[in-house]
Amino acid sequence: MTARLLIIGPPGAGKGTQATQIATTFEIPAISTGDIFRANIKGQTELGKRVQQIIESGELVPDALTNEIVADRLQQDDAKNGFLLDGYPRTVDQVHALDAMLAPVNAKLDAVVLLEADTDEVVARLLNRAQLEGRADDTEEVIRHRQEVYAEQTAPLIHLFSERGILVAVDGLGTVEEVANRINTALEGVLS
Ligand code: AMP
């Protein structure tokens, strides 16, 4: 099945885990801009050096740079017949850029999964993860700032996708399996 999907939700809602699961279920690649940036930071590439400080402060990487990276990634063969985007688009500008990338191949997003989660709950989860993984740079301040950036810049996209009639809201609270079942049931309903 061709499926062009996006998973959206506040930082810490469990998007990464569910993205991997959805990608396997629908046999499409999961594309995470956060993962691409982190891999570049780890490899100390030019791109990594450019984005490191921005990411560590919890700000967003500029739209133009992010759009360019996604445009490149979507050109690759494995993304021709579908993909699941995780963490992109994150701003209204990025939505328009993605529309422009897909238009030439007569494609558009088929569904947007909104993983709903309470802010206090996700902050607690992220603090716990920072401690477990020894990510000392993931301070409460940065974690809270990421939530603010999400509320200001990304949350407005929910309304936009809802108006397009492609939004599927799923409760993100529960075990990985419970949430996965909710997502897959909801997606099968809208994609069939
Ligand atoms: P994530 O793993 O999706 O939470 O992304 C980690 C960080 O990478 C974010 O806090 C941003 O600094 C940056 N980032 C990831 N995706 C985007 C995007 N679509 N636009 C701008 N910055 C992004």
PDB file of C-alpha atoms and ligand atoms in Angstrom:
ATOM      1  CA  MET A   1       0.000   0.000   0.000  1.00  0.00           C
ATOM      2  CA  THR A   2       1.246   3.493  -0.759  1.00  0.00           C
ATOM      3  CA  ALA A   3       1.034   5.572   2.352  1.00  0.00           C
ATOM      4  CA  ARG A   4       2.499   8.987   2.949  1.00  0.00           C
ATOM      5  CA  LEU A   5       2.189   9.580   6.637  1.00  0.00           C
ATOM      6  CA  LEU A   6       3.258  11.933   9.365  1.00  0.00           C
ATOM      7  CA  ILE A   7       3.364  11.419  13.109  1.00  0.00           C
ATOM      8  CA  ILE A   8       3.085  14.554  15.196  1.00  0.00           C
ATOM      9  CA  GLY A   9       2.857  15.244  18.927  1.00  0.00           C
ATOM     10  CA  PRO A  10       4.718  16.878  21.800  1.00  0.00           C
ATOM     11  CA  PRO A  11       8.344  15.926  22.497  1.00  0.00           C
ATOM     12  CA  GLY A  12       8.317  12.841  24.711  1.00  0.00           C
ATOM     13  CA  ALA A  13       4.953  11.488  23.522  1.00  0.00           C
ATOM     14  CA  GLY A  14       6.661   8.387  22.118  1.00  0.00           C
ATOM     15  CA  LYS A  15       6.690   9.328  18.426  1.00  0.00           C
ATOM     16  CA  GLY A  16      10.009   7.615  17.667  1.00  0.00           C
ATOM     17  CA  THR A  17       8.931   4.238  19.013  1.00  0.00           C
ATOM     18  CA  GLN A  18       5.592   4.368  17.246  1.00  0.00           C
ATOM     19  CA  ALA A  19       7.200   5.646  14.047  1.00  0.00           C
ATOM     20  CA  THR A  20       9.365   2.515  13.855  1.00  0.00           C
ATOM     21  CA  GLN A  21       6.334   0.335  14.438  1.00  0.00           C
ATOM     22  CA  ILE A  22       4.155   2.091  11.841  1.00  0.00           C
ATOM     23  CA  ALA A  23       6.971   1.947   9.285  1.00  0.00           C
ATOM     24  CA  THR A  24       7.281  -1.816   9.749  1.00  0.00           C
ATOM     25  CA  THR A  25       3.518  -2.345   9.626  1.00  0.00           C
ATOM     26  CA  PHE A  26       3.013  -0.330   6.446  1.00  0.00           C
ATOM     27  CA  GLU A  27       6.369  -1.291   4.882  1.00  0.00           C
ATOM     28  CA  ILE A  28       7.531   2.267   4.407  1.00  0.00           C
ATOM     29  CA  PRO A  29      10.695   4.028   5.601  1.00  0.00           C
ATOM     30  CA  ALA A  30      10.509   6.092   8.800  1.00  0.00           C
ATOM     31  CA  ILE A  31      12.200   9.426   8.234  1.00  0.00           C
ATOM     32  CA  SER A  32      13.104  11.392  11.354  1.00  0.00           C
ATOM     33  CA  THR A  33      14.722  14.787  10.927  1.00  0.00           C
ATOM     34  CA  GLY A  34      15.835  14.618  14.579  1.00  0.00           C
ATOM     35  CA  ASP A  35      17.657  11.322  13.857  1.00  0.00           C
ATOM     36  CA  ILE A  36      19.282  12.790  10.731  1.00  0.00           C
ATOM     37  CA  PHE A  37      20.519  15.795  12.731  1.00  0.00           C
ATOM     38  CA  ARG A  38      21.750  13.643  15.625  1.00  0.00           C
ATOM     39  CA  ALA A  39      23.651  11.325  13.269  1.00  0.00           C
ATOM     40  CA  ASN A  40      25.343  14.365  11.723  1.00  0.00           C
ATOM     41  CA  ILE A  41      26.246  15.776  15.127  1.00  0.00           C
ATOM     42  CA  LYS A  42      27.713  12.432  16.141  1.00  0.00           C
ATOM     43  CA  GLY A  43      29.695  12.226  12.903  1.00  0.00           C
ATOM     44  CA  GLN A  44      30.830  15.854  13.298  1.00  0.00           C
ATOM     45  CA  THR A  45      29.832  16.658   9.701  1.00  0.00           C
ATOM     46  CA  GLU A  46      29.467  20.229   8.443  1.00  0.00           C
ATOM     47  CA  LEU A  47      25.717  19.952   8.924  1.00  0.00           C
ATOM     48  CA  GLY A  48      26.228  18.547  12.413  1.00  0.00           C
ATOM     49  CA  LYS A  49      28.432  21.461  13.386  1.00  0.00           C
ATOM     50  CA  ARG A  50      25.873  23.933  12.071  1.00  0.00           C
ATOM     51  CA  VAL A  51      22.940  22.490  14.016  1.00  0.00           C
ATOM     52  CA  GLN A  52      24.485  21.241  17.254  1.00  0.00           C
ATOM     53  CA  GLN A  53      24.035  24.360  19.357  1.00  0.00           C
ATOM     54  CA  ILE A  54      20.551  25.028  18.053  1.00  0.00           C
ATOM     55  CA  ILE A  55      19.418  21.519  18.922  1.00  0.00           C
ATOM     56  CA  GLU A  56      21.049  21.539  22.338  1.00  0.00           C
ATOM     57  CA  SER A  57      19.222  24.743  23.205  1.00  0.00           C
ATOM     58  CA  GLY A  58      15.854  23.253  22.230  1.00  0.00           C
ATOM     59  CA  GLU A  59      15.305  25.693  19.345  1.00  0.00           C
ATOM     60  CA  LEU A  60      14.337  24.664  15.838  1.00  0.00           C
ATOM     61  CA  VAL A  61      16.827  24.344  13.011  1.00  0.00           C
ATOM     62  CA  PRO A  62      16.017  26.998  10.361  1.00  0.00           C
ATOM     63  CA  ASP A  63      13.279  25.987   7.925  1.00  0.00           C
ATOM     64  CA  ALA A  64      15.364  26.416   4.767  1.00  0.00           C
ATOM     65  CA  LEU A  65      18.050  24.007   5.962  1.00  0.00           C
ATOM     66  CA  THR A  66      15.559  21.469   7.289  1.00  0.00           C
ATOM     67  CA  ASN A  67      13.483  21.592   4.101  1.00  0.00           C
ATOM     68  CA  GLU A  68      16.564  20.972   1.984  1.00  0.00           C
ATOM     69  CA  ILE A  69      17.484  17.874   3.981  1.00  0.00           C
ATOM     70  CA  VAL A  70      13.995  16.427   3.702  1.00  0.00           C
ATOM     71  CA  ALA A  71      13.774  17.197  -0.021  1.00  0.00           C
ATOM     72  CA  ASP A  72      16.994  15.214  -0.530  1.00  0.00           C
ATOM     73  CA  ARG A  73      15.789  12.334   1.583  1.00  0.00           C
ATOM     74  CA  LEU A  74      12.430  12.085  -0.185  1.00  0.00           C
ATOM     75  CA  GLN A  75      14.202  11.811  -3.546  1.00  0.00           C
ATOM     76  CA  GLN A  76      15.729   8.498  -2.529  1.00  0.00           C
ATOM     77  CA  ASP A  77      14.229   5.381  -4.062  1.00  0.00           C
ATOM     78  CA  ASP A  78      12.870   3.870  -0.860  1.00  0.00           C
ATOM     79  CA  ALA A  79      10.646   6.905  -0.285  1.00  0.00           C
ATOM     80  CA  LYS A  80       9.086   6.947  -3.763  1.00  0.00           C
ATOM     81  CA  ASN A  81       6.083   4.849  -2.776  1.00  0.00           C
ATOM     82  CA  GLY A  82       5.464   6.112   0.687  1.00  0.00           C
ATOM     83  CA  PHE A  83       7.073   7.187   3.923  1.00  0.00           C
ATOM     84  CA  LEU A  84       6.397   8.057   7.498  1.00  0.00           C
ATOM     85  CA  LEU A  85       7.729  11.429   8.567  1.00  0.00           C
ATOM     86  CA  ASP A  86       8.573  11.836  12.247  1.00  0.00           C
ATOM     87  CA  GLY A  87       9.334  15.354  13.460  1.00  0.00           C
ATOM     88  CA  TYR A  88       8.812  17.064  10.103  1.00  0.00           C
ATOM     89  CA  PRO A  89       7.016  19.304   9.200  1.00  0.00           C
ATOM     90  CA  ARG A  90       7.190  21.247  12.452  1.00  0.00           C
ATOM     91  CA  THR A  91       6.258  24.743  11.249  1.00  0.00           C
ATOM     92  CA  VAL A  92       3.653  26.127   8.841  1.00  0.00           C
ATOM     93  CA  ASP A  93       6.478  27.065   6.463  1.00  0.00           C
ATOM     94  CA  GLN A  94       7.647  23.441   6.461  1.00  0.00           C
ATOM     95  CA  VAL A  95       4.127  22.230   5.656  1.00  0.00           C
ATOM     96  CA  HIS A  96       4.117  24.413   2.577  1.00  0.00           C
ATOM     97  CA  ALA A  97       7.603  23.259   1.617  1.00  0.00           C
ATOM     98  CA  LEU A  98       6.508  19.617   1.908  1.00  0.00           C
ATOM     99  CA  ASP A  99       3.406  20.301  -0.214  1.00  0.00           C
ATOM    100  CA  ALA A 100       5.711  21.783  -2.846  1.00  0.00           C
ATOM    101  CA  MET A 101       8.008  18.714  -2.742  1.00  0.00           C
ATOM    102  CA  LEU A 102       5.105  16.315  -3.258  1.00  0.00           C
ATOM    103  CA  ALA A 103       3.108  18.275  -5.837  1.00  0.00           C
ATOM    104  CA  PRO A 104       5.395  17.480  -8.816  1.00  0.00           C
ATOM    105  CA  VAL A 105       4.805  13.750  -8.302  1.00  0.00           C
ATOM    106  CA  ASN A 106       1.080  14.263  -7.734  1.00  0.00           C
ATOM    107  CA  ALA A 107       1.378  13.179  -4.156  1.00  0.00           C
ATOM    108  CA  LYS A 108       0.250  14.516  -0.801  1.00  0.00           C
ATOM    109  CA  LEU A 109       0.103  13.416   2.813  1.00  0.00           C
ATOM    110  CA  ASP A 110      -2.549  10.724   3.249  1.00  0.00           C
ATOM    111  CA  ALA A 111      -2.861  10.862   7.017  1.00  0.00           C
ATOM    112  CA  VAL A 112      -1.391  12.618  10.035  1.00  0.00           C
ATOM    113  CA  VAL A 113      -1.282  10.725  13.317  1.00  0.00           C
ATOM    114  CA  LEU A 114      -1.498  13.058  16.298  1.00  0.00           C
ATOM    115  CA  LEU A 115      -0.098  11.348  19.379  1.00  0.00           C
ATOM    116  CA  GLU A 116      -1.816  13.110  22.245  1.00  0.00           C
ATOM    117  CA  ALA A 117      -0.065  13.416  25.604  1.00  0.00           C
ATOM    118  CA  ASP A 118      -0.266  15.674  28.611  1.00  0.00           C
ATOM    119  CA  THR A 119       2.625  18.171  29.004  1.00  0.00           C
ATOM    120  CA  ASP A 120       3.426  17.305  32.650  1.00  0.00           C
ATOM    121  CA  GLU A 121       3.420  13.625  31.781  1.00  0.00           C
ATOM    122  CA  VAL A 122       5.823  14.042  28.847  1.00  0.00           C
ATOM    123  CA  VAL A 123       8.163  16.329  30.802  1.00  0.00           C
ATOM    124  CA  ALA A 124       8.348  13.705  33.554  1.00  0.00           C
ATOM    125  CA  ARG A 125       9.065  11.008  30.948  1.00  0.00           C
ATOM    126  CA  LEU A 126      11.823  13.062  29.320  1.00  0.00           C
ATOM    127  CA  LEU A 127      13.479  13.864  32.647  1.00  0.00           C
ATOM    128  CA  ASN A 128      13.450  10.184  33.486  1.00  0.00           C
ATOM    129  CA  ARG A 129      14.950   9.313  30.090  1.00  0.00           C
ATOM    130  CA  ALA A 130      17.648  11.991  30.486  1.00  0.00           C
ATOM    131  CA  GLN A 131      18.622  10.468  33.810  1.00  0.00           C
ATOM    132  CA  LEU A 132      18.576   6.858  32.589  1.00  0.00           C
ATOM    133  CA  GLU A 133      20.608   7.619  29.477  1.00  0.00           C
ATOM    134  CA  GLY A 134      22.936  10.000  31.259  1.00  0.00           C
ATOM    135  CA  ARG A 135      21.961  12.876  28.982  1.00  0.00           C
ATOM    136  CA  ALA A 136      23.038  15.618  31.339  1.00  0.00           C
ATOM    137  CA  ASP A 137      22.463  18.263  28.662  1.00  0.00           C
ATOM    138  CA  ASP A 138      18.746  17.425  28.639  1.00  0.00           C
ATOM    139  CA  THR A 139      17.977  19.697  31.549  1.00  0.00           C
ATOM    140  CA  GLU A 140      14.471  20.460  32.745  1.00  0.00           C
ATOM    141  CA  GLU A 141      14.849  23.955  31.327  1.00  0.00           C
ATOM    142  CA  VAL A 142      15.651  22.694  27.818  1.00  0.00           C
ATOM    143  CA  ILE A 143      12.938  20.051  28.034  1.00  0.00           C
ATOM    144  CA  ARG A 144      10.364  22.696  29.006  1.00  0.00           C
ATOM    145  CA  HIS A 145      11.615  24.994  26.274  1.00  0.00           C
ATOM    146  CA  ARG A 146      11.082  22.255  23.664  1.00  0.00           C
ATOM    147  CA  GLN A 147       7.477  21.963  24.866  1.00  0.00           C
ATOM    148  CA  GLU A 148       7.009  25.728  24.449  1.00  0.00           C
ATOM    149  CA  VAL A 149       8.472  25.638  20.962  1.00  0.00           C
ATOM    150  CA  TYR A 150       6.094  22.778  20.139  1.00  0.00           C
ATOM    151  CA  ALA A 151       3.095  24.699  21.516  1.00  0.00           C
ATOM    152  CA  GLU A 152       3.988  27.856  19.611  1.00  0.00           C
ATOM    153  CA  GLN A 153       5.274  26.570  16.288  1.00  0.00           C
ATOM    154  CA  THR A 154       4.044  23.022  15.788  1.00  0.00           C
ATOM    155  CA  ALA A 155       0.685  22.756  17.560  1.00  0.00           C
ATOM    156  CA  PRO A 156      -0.946  25.155  15.029  1.00  0.00           C
ATOM    157  CA  LEU A 157      -0.347  22.470  12.385  1.00  0.00           C
ATOM    158  CA  ILE A 158      -2.923  20.259  14.088  1.00  0.00           C
ATOM    159  CA  HIS A 159      -5.687  22.643  13.089  1.00  0.00           C
ATOM    160  CA  LEU A 160      -4.326  22.887   9.568  1.00  0.00           C
ATOM    161  CA  PHE A 161      -4.291  19.101   9.062  1.00  0.00           C
ATOM    162  CA  SER A 162      -7.671  18.784  10.712  1.00  0.00           C
ATOM    163  CA  GLU A 163      -9.079  21.237   8.160  1.00  0.00           C
ATOM    164  CA  ARG A 164      -7.590  19.105   5.407  1.00  0.00           C
ATOM    165  CA  GLY A 165      -9.499  16.164   6.843  1.00  0.00           C
ATOM    166  CA  ILE A 166      -6.422  13.961   7.304  1.00  0.00           C
ATOM    167  CA  LEU A 167      -5.882  14.199  11.066  1.00  0.00           C
ATOM    168  CA  VAL A 168      -6.133  11.039  13.152  1.00  0.00           C
ATOM    169  CA  ALA A 169      -5.885  11.743  16.899  1.00  0.00           C
ATOM    170  CA  VAL A 170      -4.716   8.895  19.095  1.00  0.00           C
ATOM    171  CA  ASP A 171      -4.324   8.775  22.877  1.00  0.00           C
ATOM    172  CA  GLY A 172      -0.592   8.354  23.535  1.00  0.00           C
ATOM    173  CA  LEU A 173      -1.045   7.142  27.100  1.00  0.00           C
ATOM    174  CA  GLY A 174      -0.584   3.410  27.648  1.00  0.00           C
ATOM    175  CA  THR A 175       1.866   0.659  26.806  1.00  0.00           C
ATOM    176  CA  VAL A 176       3.737   0.690  23.491  1.00  0.00           C
ATOM    177  CA  GLU A 177       1.481  -2.165  22.280  1.00  0.00           C
ATOM    178  CA  GLU A 178      -1.741  -0.454  23.335  1.00  0.00           C
ATOM    179  CA  VAL A 179      -0.810   2.759  21.563  1.00  0.00           C
ATOM    180  CA  ALA A 180       0.405   0.815  18.501  1.00  0.00           C
ATOM    181  CA  ASN A 181      -2.941  -0.985  18.239  1.00  0.00           C
ATOM    182  CA  ARG A 182      -4.850   2.283  18.473  1.00  0.00           C
ATOM    183  CA  ILE A 183      -2.723   3.852  15.767  1.00  0.00           C
ATOM    184  CA  ASN A 184      -2.907   0.900  13.395  1.00  0.00           C
ATOM    185  CA  THR A 185      -6.668   0.528  13.784  1.00  0.00           C
ATOM    186  CA  ALA A 186      -7.171   4.244  13.176  1.00  0.00           C
ATOM    187  CA  LEU A 187      -4.851   4.265  10.156  1.00  0.00           C
ATOM    188  CA  GLU A 188      -6.427   1.200   8.568  1.00  0.00           C
ATOM    189  CA  GLY A 189      -9.756   3.003   8.878  1.00  0.00           C
ATOM    190  CA  VAL A 190      -8.643   6.123   7.013  1.00  0.00           C
ATOM    191  CA  LEU A 191      -6.313   4.535   4.460  1.00  0.00           C
ATOM    192  CA  SER A 192      -8.584   1.784   3.163  1.00  0.00           C
TER     193      SER A 192
HETATM  194  P1  AMP B   1      13.280  15.374  17.584  1.00  0.00           P
HETATM  195  O1  AMP B   1      14.098  14.165  17.793  1.00  0.00           O
HETATM  196  O2  AMP B   1      12.275  15.217  16.466  1.00  0.00           O
HETATM  197  O3  AMP B   1      12.620  15.873  18.831  1.00  0.00           O
HETATM  198  O4  AMP B   1      14.278  16.529  17.097  1.00  0.00           O
HETATM  199  C1  AMP B   1      15.343  16.945  17.916  1.00  0.00           C
HETATM  200  C2  AMP B   1      15.724  18.382  17.581  1.00  0.00           C
HETATM  201  O5  AMP B   1      16.116  18.461  16.208  1.00  0.00           O
HETATM  202  C3  AMP B   1      14.594  19.386  17.733  1.00  0.00           C
HETATM  203  O6  AMP B   1      14.450  19.836  19.056  1.00  0.00           O
HETATM  204  C4  AMP B   1      15.047  20.471  16.783  1.00  0.00           C
HETATM  205  O7  AMP B   1      16.081  21.258  17.345  1.00  0.00           O
HETATM  206  C5  AMP B   1      15.667  19.676  15.637  1.00  0.00           C
HETATM  207  N1  AMP B   1      14.652  19.353  14.618  1.00  0.00           N
HETATM  208  C6  AMP B   1      14.142  18.132  14.306  1.00  0.00           C
HETATM  209  N2  AMP B   1      13.232  18.203  13.344  1.00  0.00           N
HETATM  210  C7  AMP B   1      13.131  19.507  13.009  1.00  0.00           C
HETATM  211  C8  AMP B   1      12.338  20.247  12.099  1.00  0.00           C
HETATM  212  N3  AMP B   1      11.424  19.640  11.308  1.00  0.00           N
HETATM  213  N4  AMP B   1      12.524  21.595  12.032  1.00  0.00           N
HETATM  214  C9  AMP B   1      13.424  22.211  12.805  1.00  0.00           C
HETATM  215  N5  AMP B   1      14.179  21.596  13.710  1.00  0.00           N
HETATM  216  C10 AMP B   1      14.047  20.251  13.825  1.00  0.00           C
END
